[in-house]
Coordinates of C-alpha atoms (C1' of nucleotides) in Angstrom, one line a residue:
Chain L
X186 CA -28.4 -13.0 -8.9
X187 CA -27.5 -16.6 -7.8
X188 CA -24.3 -17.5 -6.2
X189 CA -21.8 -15.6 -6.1
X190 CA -19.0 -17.4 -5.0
X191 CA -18.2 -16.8 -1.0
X192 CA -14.5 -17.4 -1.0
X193 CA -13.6 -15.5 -3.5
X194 CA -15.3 -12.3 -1.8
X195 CA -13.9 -13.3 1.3
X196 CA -10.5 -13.0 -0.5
X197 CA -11.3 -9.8 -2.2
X198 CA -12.4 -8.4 1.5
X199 CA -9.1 -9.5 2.6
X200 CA -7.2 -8.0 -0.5
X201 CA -9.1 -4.4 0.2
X202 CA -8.4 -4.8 3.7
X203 CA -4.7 -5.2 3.8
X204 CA -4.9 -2.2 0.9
X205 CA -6.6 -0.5 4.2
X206 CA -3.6 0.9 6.5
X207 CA -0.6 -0.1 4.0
X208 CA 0.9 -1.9 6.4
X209 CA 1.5 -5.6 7.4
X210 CA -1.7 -7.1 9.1
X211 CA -1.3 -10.1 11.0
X212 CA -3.9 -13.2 10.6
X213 CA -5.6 -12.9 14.0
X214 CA -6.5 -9.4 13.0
X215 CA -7.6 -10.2 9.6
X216 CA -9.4 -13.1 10.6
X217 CA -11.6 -10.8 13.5
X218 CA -12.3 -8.3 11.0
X219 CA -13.6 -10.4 8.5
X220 CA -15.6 -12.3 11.0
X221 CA -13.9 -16.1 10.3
X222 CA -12.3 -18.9 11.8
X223 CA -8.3 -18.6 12.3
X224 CA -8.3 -21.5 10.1
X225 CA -10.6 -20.7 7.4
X226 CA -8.9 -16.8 7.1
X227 CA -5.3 -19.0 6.8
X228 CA -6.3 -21.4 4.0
X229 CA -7.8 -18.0 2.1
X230 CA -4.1 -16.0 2.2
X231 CA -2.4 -19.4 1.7
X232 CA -3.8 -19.2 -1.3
X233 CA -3.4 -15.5 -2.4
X234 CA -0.2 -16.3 -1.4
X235 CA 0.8 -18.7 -3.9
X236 CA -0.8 -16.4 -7.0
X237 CA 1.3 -13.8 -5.2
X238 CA -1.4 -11.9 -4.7
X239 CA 0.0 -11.9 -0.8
X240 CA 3.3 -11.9 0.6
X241 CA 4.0 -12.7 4.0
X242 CA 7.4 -11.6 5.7
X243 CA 9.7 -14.3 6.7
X244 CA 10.1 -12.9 10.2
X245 CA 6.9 -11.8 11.9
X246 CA 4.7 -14.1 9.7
X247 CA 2.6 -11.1 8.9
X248 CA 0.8 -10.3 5.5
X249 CA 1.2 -7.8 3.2
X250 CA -0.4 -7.4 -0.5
X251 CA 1.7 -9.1 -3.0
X252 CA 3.7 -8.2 -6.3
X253 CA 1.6 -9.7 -8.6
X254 CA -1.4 -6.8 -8.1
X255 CA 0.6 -4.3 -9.1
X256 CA 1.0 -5.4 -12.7
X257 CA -2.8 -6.4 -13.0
X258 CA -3.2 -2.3 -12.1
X259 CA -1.2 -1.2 -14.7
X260 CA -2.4 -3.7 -16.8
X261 CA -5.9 -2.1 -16.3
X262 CA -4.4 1.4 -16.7
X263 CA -3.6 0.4 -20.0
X264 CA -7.1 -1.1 -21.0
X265 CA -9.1 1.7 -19.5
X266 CA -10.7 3.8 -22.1
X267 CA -11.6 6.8 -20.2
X268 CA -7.9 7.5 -19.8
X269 CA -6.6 6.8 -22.8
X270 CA -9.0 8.6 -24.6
X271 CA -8.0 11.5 -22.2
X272 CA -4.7 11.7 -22.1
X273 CA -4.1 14.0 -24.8
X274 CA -6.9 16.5 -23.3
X275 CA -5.6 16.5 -20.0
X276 CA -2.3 17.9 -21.2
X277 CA -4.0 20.3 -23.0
X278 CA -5.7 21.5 -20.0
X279 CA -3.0 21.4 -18.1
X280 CA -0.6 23.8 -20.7
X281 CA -3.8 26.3 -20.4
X282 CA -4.9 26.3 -17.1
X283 CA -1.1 26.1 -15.7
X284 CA -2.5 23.5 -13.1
X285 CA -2.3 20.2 -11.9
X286 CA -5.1 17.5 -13.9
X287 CA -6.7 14.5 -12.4
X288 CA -8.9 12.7 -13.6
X289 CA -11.2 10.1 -11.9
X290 CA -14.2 8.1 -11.6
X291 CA -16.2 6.4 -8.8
X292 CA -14.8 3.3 -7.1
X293 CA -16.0 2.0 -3.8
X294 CA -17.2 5.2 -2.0
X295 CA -14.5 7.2 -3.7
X296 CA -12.6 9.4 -6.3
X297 CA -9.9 6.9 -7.7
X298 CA -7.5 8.6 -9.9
X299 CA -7.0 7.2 -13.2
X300 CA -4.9 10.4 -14.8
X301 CA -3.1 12.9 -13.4
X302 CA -0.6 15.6 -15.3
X303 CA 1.5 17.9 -12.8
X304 CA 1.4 21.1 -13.1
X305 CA 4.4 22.1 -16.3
X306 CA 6.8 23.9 -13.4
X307 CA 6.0 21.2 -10.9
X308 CA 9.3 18.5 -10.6
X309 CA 7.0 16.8 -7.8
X310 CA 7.3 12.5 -8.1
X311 CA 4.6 11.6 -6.1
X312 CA 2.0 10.4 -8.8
X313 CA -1.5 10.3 -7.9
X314 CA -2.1 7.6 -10.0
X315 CA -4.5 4.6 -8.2
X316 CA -5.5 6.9 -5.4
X317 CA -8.7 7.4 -3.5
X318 CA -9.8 10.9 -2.8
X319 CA -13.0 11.9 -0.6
X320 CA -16.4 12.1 -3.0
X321 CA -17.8 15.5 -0.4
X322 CA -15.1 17.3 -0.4
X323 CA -13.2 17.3 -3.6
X324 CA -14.3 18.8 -7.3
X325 CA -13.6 15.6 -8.9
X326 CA -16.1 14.0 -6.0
X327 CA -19.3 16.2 -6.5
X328 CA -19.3 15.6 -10.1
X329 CA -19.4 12.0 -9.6
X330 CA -21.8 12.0 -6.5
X331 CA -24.1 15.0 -8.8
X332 CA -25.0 12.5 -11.4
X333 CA -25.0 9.3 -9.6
X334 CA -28.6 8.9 -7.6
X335 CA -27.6 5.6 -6.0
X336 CA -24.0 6.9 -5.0
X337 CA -25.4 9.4 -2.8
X338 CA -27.6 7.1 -0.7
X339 CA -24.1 5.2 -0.3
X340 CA -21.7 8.1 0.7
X341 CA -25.1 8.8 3.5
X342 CA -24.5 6.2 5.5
X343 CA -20.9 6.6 5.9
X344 CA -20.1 9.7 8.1
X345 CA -19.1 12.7 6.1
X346 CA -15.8 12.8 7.4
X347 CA -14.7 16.6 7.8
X348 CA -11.1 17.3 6.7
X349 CA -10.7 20.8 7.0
X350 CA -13.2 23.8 9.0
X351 CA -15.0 24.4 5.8
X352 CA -15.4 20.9 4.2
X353 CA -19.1 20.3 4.3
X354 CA -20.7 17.4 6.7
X355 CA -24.4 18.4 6.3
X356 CA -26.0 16.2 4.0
X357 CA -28.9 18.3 3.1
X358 CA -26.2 21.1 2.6
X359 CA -24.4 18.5 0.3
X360 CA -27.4 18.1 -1.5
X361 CA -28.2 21.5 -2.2
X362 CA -24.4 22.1 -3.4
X363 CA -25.2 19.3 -5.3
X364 CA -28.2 20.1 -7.5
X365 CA -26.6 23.4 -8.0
X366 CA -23.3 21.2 -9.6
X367 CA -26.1 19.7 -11.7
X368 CA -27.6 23.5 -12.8
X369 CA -24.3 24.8 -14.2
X370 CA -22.6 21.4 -15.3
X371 CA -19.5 21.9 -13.2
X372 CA -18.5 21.7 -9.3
X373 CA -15.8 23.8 -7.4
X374 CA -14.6 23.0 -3.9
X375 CA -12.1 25.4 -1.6
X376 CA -10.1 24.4 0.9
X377 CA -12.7 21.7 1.8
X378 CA -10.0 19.3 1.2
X379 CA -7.0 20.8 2.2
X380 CA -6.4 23.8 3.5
X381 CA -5.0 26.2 0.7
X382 CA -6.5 24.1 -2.2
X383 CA -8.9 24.6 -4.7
X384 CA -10.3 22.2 -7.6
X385 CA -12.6 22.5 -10.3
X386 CA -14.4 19.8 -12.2
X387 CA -17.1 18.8 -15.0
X388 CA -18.4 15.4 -15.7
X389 CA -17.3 13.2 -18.9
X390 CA -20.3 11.5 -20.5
X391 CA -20.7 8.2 -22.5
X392 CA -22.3 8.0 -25.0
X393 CA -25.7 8.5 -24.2
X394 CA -25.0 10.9 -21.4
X395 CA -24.1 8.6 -18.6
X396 CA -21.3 10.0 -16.5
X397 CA -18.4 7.4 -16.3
X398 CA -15.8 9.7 -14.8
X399 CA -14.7 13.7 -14.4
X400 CA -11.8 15.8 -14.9
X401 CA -10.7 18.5 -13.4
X402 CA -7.7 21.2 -11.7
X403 CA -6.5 21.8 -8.5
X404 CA -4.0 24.2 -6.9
X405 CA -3.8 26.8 -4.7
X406 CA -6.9 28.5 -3.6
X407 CA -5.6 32.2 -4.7
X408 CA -4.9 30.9 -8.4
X409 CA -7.8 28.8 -8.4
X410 CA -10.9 31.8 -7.3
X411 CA -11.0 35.0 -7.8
X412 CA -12.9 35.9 -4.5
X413 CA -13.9 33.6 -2.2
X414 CA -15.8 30.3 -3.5
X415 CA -16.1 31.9 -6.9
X416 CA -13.7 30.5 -9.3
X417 CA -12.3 32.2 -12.5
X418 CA -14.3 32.0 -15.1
X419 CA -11.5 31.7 -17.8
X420 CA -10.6 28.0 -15.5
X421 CA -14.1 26.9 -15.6
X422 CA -14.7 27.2 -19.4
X423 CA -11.2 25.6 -20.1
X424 CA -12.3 22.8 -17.9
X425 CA -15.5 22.3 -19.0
X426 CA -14.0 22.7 -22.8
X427 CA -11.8 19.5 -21.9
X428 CA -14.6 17.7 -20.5
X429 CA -17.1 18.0 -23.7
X430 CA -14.1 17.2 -25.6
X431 CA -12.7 14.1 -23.7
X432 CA -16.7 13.0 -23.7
X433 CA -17.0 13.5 -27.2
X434 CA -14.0 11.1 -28.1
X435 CA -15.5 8.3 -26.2
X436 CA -18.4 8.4 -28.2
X437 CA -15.5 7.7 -31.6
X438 CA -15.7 4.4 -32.1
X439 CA -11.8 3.9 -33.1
Chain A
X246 CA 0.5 -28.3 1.5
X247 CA -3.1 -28.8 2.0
X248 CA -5.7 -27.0 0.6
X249 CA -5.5 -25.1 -2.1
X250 CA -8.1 -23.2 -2.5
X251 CA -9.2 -24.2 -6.1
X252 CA -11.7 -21.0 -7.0
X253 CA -9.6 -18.5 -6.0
X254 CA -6.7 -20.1 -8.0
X255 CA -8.7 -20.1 -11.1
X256 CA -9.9 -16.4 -9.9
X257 CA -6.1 -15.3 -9.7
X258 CA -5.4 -17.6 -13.2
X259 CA -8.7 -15.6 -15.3
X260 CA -7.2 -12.0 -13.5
X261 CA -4.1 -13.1 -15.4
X262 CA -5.3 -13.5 -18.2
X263 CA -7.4 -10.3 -18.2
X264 CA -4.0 -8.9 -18.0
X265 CA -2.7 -10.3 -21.1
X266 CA -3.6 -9.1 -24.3
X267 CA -4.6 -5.9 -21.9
X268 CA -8.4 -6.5 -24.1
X269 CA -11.8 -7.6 -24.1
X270 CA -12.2 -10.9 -23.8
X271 CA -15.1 -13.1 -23.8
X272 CA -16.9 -15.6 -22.2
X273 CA -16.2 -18.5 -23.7
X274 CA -12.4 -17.8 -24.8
X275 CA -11.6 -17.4 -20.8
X276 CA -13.6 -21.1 -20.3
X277 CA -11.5 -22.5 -23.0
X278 CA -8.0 -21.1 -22.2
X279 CA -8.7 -22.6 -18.7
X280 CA -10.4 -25.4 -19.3
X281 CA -13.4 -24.8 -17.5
X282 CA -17.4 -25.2 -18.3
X283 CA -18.5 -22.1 -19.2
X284 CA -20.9 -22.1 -16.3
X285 CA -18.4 -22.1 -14.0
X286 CA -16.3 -19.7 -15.8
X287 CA -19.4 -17.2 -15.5
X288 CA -20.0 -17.6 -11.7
X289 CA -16.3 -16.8 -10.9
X290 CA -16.4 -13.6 -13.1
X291 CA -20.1 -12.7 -11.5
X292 CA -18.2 -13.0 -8.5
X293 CA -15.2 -10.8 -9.8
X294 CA -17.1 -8.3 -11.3
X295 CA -19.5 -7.5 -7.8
X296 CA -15.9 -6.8 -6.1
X297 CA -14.8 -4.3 -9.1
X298 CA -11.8 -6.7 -10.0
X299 CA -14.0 -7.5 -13.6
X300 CA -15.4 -4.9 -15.9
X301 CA -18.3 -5.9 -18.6
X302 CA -18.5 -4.0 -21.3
X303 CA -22.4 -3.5 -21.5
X304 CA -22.8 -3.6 -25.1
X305 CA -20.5 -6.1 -26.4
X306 CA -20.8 -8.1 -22.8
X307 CA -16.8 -9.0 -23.1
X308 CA -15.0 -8.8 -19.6
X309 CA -12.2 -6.6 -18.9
X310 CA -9.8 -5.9 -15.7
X311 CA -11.5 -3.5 -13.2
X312 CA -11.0 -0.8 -11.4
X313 CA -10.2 -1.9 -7.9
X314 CA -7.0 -3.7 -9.3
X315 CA -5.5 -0.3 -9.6
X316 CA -6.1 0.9 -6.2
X317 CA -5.0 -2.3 -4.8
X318 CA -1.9 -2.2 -7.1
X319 CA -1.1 1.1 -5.9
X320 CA -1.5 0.0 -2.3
X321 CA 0.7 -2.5 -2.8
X322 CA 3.4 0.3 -4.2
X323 CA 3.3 2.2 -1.5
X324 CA 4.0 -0.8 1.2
X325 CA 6.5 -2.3 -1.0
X326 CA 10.0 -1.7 0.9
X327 CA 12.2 -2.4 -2.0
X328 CA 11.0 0.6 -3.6
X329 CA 10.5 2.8 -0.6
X330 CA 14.5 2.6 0.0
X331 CA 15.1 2.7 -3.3
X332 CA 14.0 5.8 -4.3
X333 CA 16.1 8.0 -3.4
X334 CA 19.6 6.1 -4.6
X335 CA 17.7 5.8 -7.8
X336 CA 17.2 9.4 -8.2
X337 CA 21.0 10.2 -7.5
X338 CA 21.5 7.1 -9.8
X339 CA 20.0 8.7 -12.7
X340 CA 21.8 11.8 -12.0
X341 CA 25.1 11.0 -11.7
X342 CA 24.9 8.4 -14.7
X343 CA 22.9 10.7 -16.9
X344 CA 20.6 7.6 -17.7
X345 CA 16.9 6.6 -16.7
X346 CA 16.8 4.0 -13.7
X347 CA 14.9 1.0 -13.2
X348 CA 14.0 -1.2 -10.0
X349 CA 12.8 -4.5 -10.9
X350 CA 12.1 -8.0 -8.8
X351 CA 11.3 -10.9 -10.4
X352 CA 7.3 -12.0 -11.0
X353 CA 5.9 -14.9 -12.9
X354 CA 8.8 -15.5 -14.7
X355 CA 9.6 -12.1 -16.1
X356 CA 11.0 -8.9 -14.3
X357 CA 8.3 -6.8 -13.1
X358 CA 9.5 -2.8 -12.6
X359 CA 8.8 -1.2 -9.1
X360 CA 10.2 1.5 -9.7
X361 CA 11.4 4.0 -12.9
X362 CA 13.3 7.1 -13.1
X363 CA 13.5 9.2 -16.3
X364 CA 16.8 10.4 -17.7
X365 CA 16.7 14.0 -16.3
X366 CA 16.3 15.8 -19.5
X367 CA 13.6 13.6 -20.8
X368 CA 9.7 14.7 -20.5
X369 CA 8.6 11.1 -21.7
X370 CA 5.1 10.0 -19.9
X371 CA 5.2 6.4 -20.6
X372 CA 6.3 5.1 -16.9
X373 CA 7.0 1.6 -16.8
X374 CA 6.3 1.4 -13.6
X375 CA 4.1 -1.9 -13.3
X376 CA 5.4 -3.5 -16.4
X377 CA 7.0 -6.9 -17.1
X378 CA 10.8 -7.3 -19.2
X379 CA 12.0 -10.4 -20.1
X380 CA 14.5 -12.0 -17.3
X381 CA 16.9 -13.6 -20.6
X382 CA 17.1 -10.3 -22.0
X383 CA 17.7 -7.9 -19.9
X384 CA 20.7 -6.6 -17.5
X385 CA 18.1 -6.8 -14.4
X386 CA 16.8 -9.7 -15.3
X387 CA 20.1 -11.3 -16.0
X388 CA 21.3 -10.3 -12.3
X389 CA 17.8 -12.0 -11.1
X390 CA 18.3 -15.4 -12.9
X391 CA 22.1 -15.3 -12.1
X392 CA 21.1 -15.3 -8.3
X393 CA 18.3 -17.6 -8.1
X394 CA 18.5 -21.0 -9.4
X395 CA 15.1 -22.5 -9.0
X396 CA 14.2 -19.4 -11.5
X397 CA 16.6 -20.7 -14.3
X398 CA 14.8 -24.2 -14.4
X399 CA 11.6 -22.3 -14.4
X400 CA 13.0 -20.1 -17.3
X401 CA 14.2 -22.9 -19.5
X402 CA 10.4 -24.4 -20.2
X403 CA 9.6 -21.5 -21.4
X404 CA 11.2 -20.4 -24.8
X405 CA 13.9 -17.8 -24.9
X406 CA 11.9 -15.7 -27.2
X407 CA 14.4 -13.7 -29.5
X408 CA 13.3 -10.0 -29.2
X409 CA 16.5 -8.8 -31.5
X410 CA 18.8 -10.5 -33.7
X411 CA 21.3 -10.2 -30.4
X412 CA 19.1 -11.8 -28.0
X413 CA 20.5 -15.0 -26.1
X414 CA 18.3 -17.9 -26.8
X415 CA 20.6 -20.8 -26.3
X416 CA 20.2 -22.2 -22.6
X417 CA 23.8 -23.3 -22.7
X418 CA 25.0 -19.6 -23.8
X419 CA 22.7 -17.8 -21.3
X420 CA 24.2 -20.2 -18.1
X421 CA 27.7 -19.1 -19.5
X422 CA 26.6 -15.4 -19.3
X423 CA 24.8 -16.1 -15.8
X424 CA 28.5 -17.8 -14.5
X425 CA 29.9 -14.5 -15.7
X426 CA 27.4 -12.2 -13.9
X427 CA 27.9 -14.1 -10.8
X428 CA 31.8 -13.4 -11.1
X429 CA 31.7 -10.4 -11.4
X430 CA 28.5 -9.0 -9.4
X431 CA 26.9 -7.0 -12.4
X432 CA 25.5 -7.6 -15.6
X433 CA 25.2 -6.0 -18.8
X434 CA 22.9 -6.1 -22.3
X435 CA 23.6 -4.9 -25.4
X436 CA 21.1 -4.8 -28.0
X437 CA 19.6 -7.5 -26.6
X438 CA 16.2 -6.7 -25.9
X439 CA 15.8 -3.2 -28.4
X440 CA 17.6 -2.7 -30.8
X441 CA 20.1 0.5 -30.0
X442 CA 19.2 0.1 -26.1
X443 CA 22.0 -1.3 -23.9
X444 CA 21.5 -1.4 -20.0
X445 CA 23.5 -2.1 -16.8
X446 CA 22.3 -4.3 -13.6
X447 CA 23.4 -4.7 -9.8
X448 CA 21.9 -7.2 -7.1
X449 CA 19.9 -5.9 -4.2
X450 CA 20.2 -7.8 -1.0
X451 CA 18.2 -8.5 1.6
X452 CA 20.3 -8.9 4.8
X453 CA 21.9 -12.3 4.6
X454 CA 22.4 -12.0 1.4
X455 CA 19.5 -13.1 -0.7
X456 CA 19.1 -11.3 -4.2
X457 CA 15.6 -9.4 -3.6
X458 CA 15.7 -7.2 -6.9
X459 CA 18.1 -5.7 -8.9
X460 CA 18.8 -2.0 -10.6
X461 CA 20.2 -1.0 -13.1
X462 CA 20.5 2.1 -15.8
X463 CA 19.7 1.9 -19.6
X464 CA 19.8 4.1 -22.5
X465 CA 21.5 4.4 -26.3
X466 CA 24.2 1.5 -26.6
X467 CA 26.7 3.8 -27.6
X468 CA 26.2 5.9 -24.3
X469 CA 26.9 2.9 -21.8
X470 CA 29.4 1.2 -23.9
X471 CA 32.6 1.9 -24.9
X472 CA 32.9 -0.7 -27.6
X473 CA 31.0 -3.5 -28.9
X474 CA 30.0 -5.4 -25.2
X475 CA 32.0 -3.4 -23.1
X476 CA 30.2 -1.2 -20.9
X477 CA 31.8 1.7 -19.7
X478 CA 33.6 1.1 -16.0
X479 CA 32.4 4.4 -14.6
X480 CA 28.6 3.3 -15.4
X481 CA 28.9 0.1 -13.7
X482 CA 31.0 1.3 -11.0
X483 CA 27.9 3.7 -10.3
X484 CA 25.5 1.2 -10.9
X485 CA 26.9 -1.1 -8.1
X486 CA 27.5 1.3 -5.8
X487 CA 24.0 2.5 -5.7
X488 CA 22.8 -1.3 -5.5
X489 CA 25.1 -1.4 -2.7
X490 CA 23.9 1.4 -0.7
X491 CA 20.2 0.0 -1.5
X492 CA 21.3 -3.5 -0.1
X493 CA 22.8 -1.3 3.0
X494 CA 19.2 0.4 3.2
X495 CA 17.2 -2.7 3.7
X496 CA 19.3 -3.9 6.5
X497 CA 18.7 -1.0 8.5
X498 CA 15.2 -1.6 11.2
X499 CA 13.4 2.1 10.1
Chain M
dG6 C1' -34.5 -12.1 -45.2
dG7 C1' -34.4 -16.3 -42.8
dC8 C1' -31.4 -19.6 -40.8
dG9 C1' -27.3 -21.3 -38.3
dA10 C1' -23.6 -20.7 -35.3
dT11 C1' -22.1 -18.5 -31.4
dC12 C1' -22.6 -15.5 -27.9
dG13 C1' -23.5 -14.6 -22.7
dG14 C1' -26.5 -16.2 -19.1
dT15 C1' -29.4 -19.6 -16.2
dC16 C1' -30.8 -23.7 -13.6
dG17 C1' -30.6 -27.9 -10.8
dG18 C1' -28.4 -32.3 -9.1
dC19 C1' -24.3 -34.3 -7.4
dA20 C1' -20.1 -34.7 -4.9
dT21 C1' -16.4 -32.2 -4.4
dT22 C1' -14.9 -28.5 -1.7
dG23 C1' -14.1 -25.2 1.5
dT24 C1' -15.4 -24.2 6.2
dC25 C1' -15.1 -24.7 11.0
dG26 C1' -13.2 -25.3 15.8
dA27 C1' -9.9 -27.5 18.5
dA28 C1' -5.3 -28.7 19.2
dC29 C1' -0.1 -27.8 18.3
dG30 C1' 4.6 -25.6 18.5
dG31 C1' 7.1 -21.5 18.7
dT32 C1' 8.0 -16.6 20.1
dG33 C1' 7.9 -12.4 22.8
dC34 C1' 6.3 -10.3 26.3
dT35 C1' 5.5 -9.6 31.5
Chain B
dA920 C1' 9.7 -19.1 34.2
dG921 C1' 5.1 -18.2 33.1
dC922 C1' 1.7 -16.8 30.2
dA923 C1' -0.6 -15.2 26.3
dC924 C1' -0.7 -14.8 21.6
dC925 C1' 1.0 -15.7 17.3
dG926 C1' 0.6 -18.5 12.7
dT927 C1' -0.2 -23.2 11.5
dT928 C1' -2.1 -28.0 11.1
dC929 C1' -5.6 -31.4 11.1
dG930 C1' -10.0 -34.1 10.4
dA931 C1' -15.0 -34.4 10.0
dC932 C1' -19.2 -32.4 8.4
dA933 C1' -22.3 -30.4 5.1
dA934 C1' -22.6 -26.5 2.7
dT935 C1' -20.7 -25.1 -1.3
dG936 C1' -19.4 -24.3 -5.8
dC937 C1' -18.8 -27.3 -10.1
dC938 C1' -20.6 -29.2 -14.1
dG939 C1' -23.3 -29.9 -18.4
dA940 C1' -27.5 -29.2 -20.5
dC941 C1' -30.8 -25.8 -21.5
dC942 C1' -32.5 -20.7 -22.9
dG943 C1' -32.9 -16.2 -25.5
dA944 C1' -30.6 -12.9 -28.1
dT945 C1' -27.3 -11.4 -31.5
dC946 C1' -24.4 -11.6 -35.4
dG947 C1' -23.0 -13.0 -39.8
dC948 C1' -23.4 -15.8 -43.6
dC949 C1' -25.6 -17.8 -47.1

DNA sequence: GGCGATCGGTCGGCATTGTCGAACGGTGCT
DNA sequence: AGCACCGTTCGACAATGCCGACCGATCGCC
């Protein structure tokens, strides 16, 4: 693949960087962590300042991302197939299950959230929408990391981060939790995320069978299984219902 | 100011473009609409599309946004101040007017919405949040072109698209209107954007006294106005106070 | 069914372009 | 007051990305 343009990388690094911490980074720092020059880190965010990509508060001169991103992400909420084709399924699932519905789909060693329906008796605000949840240790995740080959050998290298006493850091425990995601077509996790949580998912397929995203529940652990680790069936087939259903409206052309 | 960064420009510029039309688009239709060969039109969306900003559809090989511009847009959401101290005058907003609430700051000459509150007893999904309104026709953007002049000269290049038969589309009429907003520290909007709609606007300050954003309620015309024009005092006096206590917010260090 | 137009993608030469490192002025700590 | 660090500017070098012509495949129209 020739040439791929180095400074706009470099500004994309710096983009995902200041998305890093959501806070204001100052130049020095972004200029170390990106390994440049002062100078050549300055002309870079002088420029993704002026698409206002960047904004850079008049006091401490530090830099923050800019307004201009967030309508480019909802501009790409609204192209984006897999949820719009999925909208109408999650609410479904939502009404019968009587949980909370995200659904997501692999971005950059993650589970970013491109749907997500509260549960009906839930008033909670805080939307999940555009955020990245851990591939090990949610539902959602081992779906995406079950069908993916070269995603595994990606999450590897990074450490699997444990986030609760039974979230799993063992790869080759991973794996074998993995291929048995693959046997039965769905994945569960408890309290391997947060304590007092539980999730189930199932992959959505293109056309061809390619998993492009999942879909799936979460809420408390006691609603969620039955006995420990084993959740309800009634939960899984509604979930796995959705999933075949959501997969088999992206293969509709219209 | 040296050094403008040329590929990164015409990276933001394509990025825009994805946005509009929120489509596929192809090769040689982004090379036209910005003047470039298509050669170098390709390398900058190879470039793109390795950082997950670009999306190729594999079978029809037209570019879309990707899916990095949603966490990033996101990211930028959660840093952005404006809406952080907003929030929670815009929920009591809403309450106590009975209407849905809106946060907007201007972008790229339109009025791009940080922030959106449903009227309490409506279940609608569509969130606005990361959409663009039209500064001429709007009460928000009305307050935002009544407080910034360099934006009214931007404005005027641009036509003032009639939306309704309502709208304001002479320049002469709309600096009238903007003299009048300034007096008086609100604005208002009658059927000027959608038919029915009507909608009510305050300045946010930053301390010192620059116009950062605006708020503002909207909902049927004959709910916020009395008679034809007129918005009801009681809306407006809540609307202003709450862009008051917002303005009061932001001065505050925390 | 074959042909033309158009599509996305590639390649190599030229010079424009971005990169670097050192120097500058201001600010906030110690 | 001193110092250290910040963000910013500048100029020279050469590496870098830009251009325009060239492929192969695909689609649609005769």
């Amino acid at each position: 693949m020739p040439g791929p343009i180095q400074s706009i990388e470099r500004a994309a690094a710096m983009l995902r960087l200041l998305a890093r911490g959501s806070g204001h980074h100052g130049l020095a720092e972004i200029a170390a962590a990106l390994g440049l020059a002062k100078g050549t880190a300055h002309g870079i965010l002088r420029t993704l300042q002026r698409v206002e990509f960047v904004e850079q508060d008049q006091s401490t001169g530090r830099y923050r991302l800019g307004a201009a991103l967030l309508h480019l992400g909802t501009s790409y909420l609204d192209a984006n197939e897999l949820r719009s084709r999925s909208i109408n399924w999650a609410d479904t699932l939502a009404a019968r299950s009587g949980h909370e519905v995200r659904i997501g789909m692999h971005l950059d060693g993650a589970v970013l959230v491109v749907h997500h329906v509260f549960r009906p008796d839930d008033t909670m605000q805080t939307l999940g929408i555009g955020g990245m949840l851990p591939l090990h240790a949610t539902a959602l995740g081992k779906v995406l990391l079950a069908y993916d080959a070269g995603l595994l050998a990606t999450i590897r290298r990074a450490e699997l981060t444990s986030l609760t006493r039974r979230t799993i850091v063992r790869p080759s425990a991973l794996e074998r939790v993995l291929a048995e995601v693959r046997a039965a077509g769905w994945a569960s996790e408890a309290e391997e995320y947060m304590p007092g949580e539980a999730g189930i998912a199932a992959p959505i397929r293109m056309p061809g069978g390619l998993v492009v995203g999942a879909i799936g529940i979460s809420g408390a652990v006691d609603r969620i299984c039955q006995t420990a680790n084993r959740p309800r069936q009634a939960l899984v087939d509604h979930v796995c219902h959705a999933a075949e259903a959501v997969s088999r409206s992206l293969a509709t052309d219209n």
